[in-house]
CSV table of C-alpha atoms in Angstrom, one decimal:
chain,number,residue,atom,x,y,z
A,114,UNK,CA,2.3,14.6,-5.0
A,115,UNK,CA,-0.6,13.0,-3.2
A,116,UNK,CA,0.0,11.1,0.1
A,117,UNK,CA,-2.1,8.9,2.3
A,118,UNK,CA,-1.4,6.9,5.4
A,119,UNK,CA,-2.9,3.5,6.1
A,120,UNK,CA,-2.8,1.1,9.1
A,121,UNK,CA,-2.3,-2.5,8.0
A,122,UNK,CA,-5.4,-4.4,9.1
A,123,UNK,CA,-4.6,-8.0,7.9
A,124,UNK,CA,-3.9,-10.1,11.0
A,125,UNK,CA,-0.5,-11.3,9.8
A,126,UNK,CA,0.4,-8.2,7.9
A,127,UNK,CA,1.3,-7.8,4.2
A,128,UNK,CA,2.2,-11.4,3.6
A,129,UNK,CA,1.6,-13.2,0.3
A,130,UNK,CA,-2.2,-13.1,-0.1
A,131,UNK,CA,-2.8,-9.5,1.0
A,132,UNK,CA,0.3,-8.3,-0.7
A,133,UNK,CA,-0.8,-10.0,-3.9
A,134,UNK,CA,-4.3,-8.4,-3.7
A,135,UNK,CA,-2.7,-5.0,-3.1
A,136,UNK,CA,-0.1,-5.3,-5.9
A,137,UNK,CA,-2.8,-6.3,-8.4
A,138,UNK,CA,-4.8,-3.2,-7.5
A,139,UNK,CA,-1.8,-1.0,-7.9
A,140,UNK,CA,-1.0,-2.6,-11.3
A,141,UNK,CA,-4.4,-1.6,-12.6
A,142,UNK,CA,-3.7,2.1,-12.0
A,143,UNK,CA,-2.2,4.4,-14.6
A,144,UNK,CA,0.0,5.9,-11.9
A,145,UNK,CA,3.3,5.1,-10.2
A,146,UNK,CA,2.6,4.4,-6.6
A,147,UNK,CA,5.2,4.1,-3.8
A,148,UNK,CA,4.9,2.7,-0.3
A,149,UNK,CA,7.1,3.2,2.8
A,150,UNK,CA,6.8,2.6,6.5
A,151,UNK,CA,5.6,5.7,8.3
A,152,UNK,CA,8.6,7.8,9.4
A,153,UNK,CA,10.9,6.7,6.6
A,154,UNK,CA,12.2,9.3,4.2
A,155,UNK,CA,10.2,9.6,0.9
A,156,UNK,CA,13.5,8.7,-0.9
A,157,UNK,CA,13.4,5.2,0.7
A,158,UNK,CA,9.9,4.5,-0.6
A,159,UNK,CA,9.5,1.3,-2.7
A,160,UNK,CA,7.6,0.5,-5.9
A,161,UNK,CA,4.1,-0.5,-4.7
A,162,UNK,CA,3.5,-2.5,-7.8
A,163,UNK,CA,6.3,-5.0,-7.0
A,164,UNK,CA,5.4,-8.0,-4.9
A,165,UNK,CA,9.0,-8.3,-3.8
A,166,UNK,CA,9.0,-4.7,-2.6
A,167,UNK,CA,5.8,-5.2,-0.6
A,168,UNK,CA,7.0,-8.4,1.0
A,169,UNK,CA,10.4,-6.9,1.9
A,170,UNK,CA,8.7,-3.9,3.5
A,171,UNK,CA,7.8,-6.2,6.4
A,172,UNK,CA,4.6,-4.4,7.3
A,173,UNK,CA,2.8,-6.2,10.2
A,174,UNK,CA,-0.7,-5.8,11.6
A,175,UNK,CA,-1.1,-2.4,13.1
A,176,UNK,CA,1.9,-0.8,11.3
A,177,UNK,CA,1.4,2.5,9.5
A,178,UNK,CA,2.5,2.8,5.9
A,179,UNK,CA,2.6,5.9,3.6
A,180,UNK,CA,1.4,5.7,0.0
A,181,UNK,CA,2.4,8.4,-2.5
A,182,UNK,CA,1.4,9.0,-6.1
A,183,UNK,CA,1.5,11.9,-8.6
A,184,UNK,CA,-0.8,12.6,-11.5
A,185,UNK,CA,-4.4,12.9,-12.4
A,186,UNK,CA,-6.6,10.8,-10.2
A,187,UNK,CA,-3.9,10.2,-7.6
A,188,UNK,CA,-6.1,11.2,-4.7
A,189,UNK,CA,-8.9,8.8,-5.6
A,190,UNK,CA,-6.4,6.0,-6.4
A,191,UNK,CA,-4.7,6.3,-3.1
A,192,UNK,CA,-8.0,6.3,-1.3
A,193,UNK,CA,-8.9,3.0,-2.9
A,194,UNK,CA,-5.6,1.5,-2.0
A,195,UNK,CA,-5.9,2.6,1.6
A,196,UNK,CA,-9.3,0.8,1.8
A,197,UNK,CA,-7.5,-2.4,0.7
A,198,UNK,CA,-4.8,-2.1,3.3
A,199,UNK,CA,-7.2,-1.2,6.1
A,200,UNK,CA,-9.3,-4.3,5.4
A,201,UNK,CA,-8.5,-7.6,7.1
A,202,UNK,CA,-7.9,-9.6,3.9
A,203,UNK,CA,-7.1,-12.7,6.1
A,204,UNK,CA,-10.7,-12.7,7.3
A,205,UNK,CA,-12.2,-12.9,3.8
């Protein structure tokens, strides 16, 4: 299982637009990706391809989240997702 942490960079957190961009990127991957707030048990992780899960996560600017995936290409996939989360998508 590959795991990466990311600090949410969007000024208002993972609200509709940044969450939508992130979910679309996850949906293009041939892997199941989960997301959780840092410090939460892995069993509480949510489906990262679900906009409802991402919105209910309640991640704000500066919060740390943990992404997990398993399978071929998981490390590269998680790195690309970290880059999305650590970009201020509200500034674009």
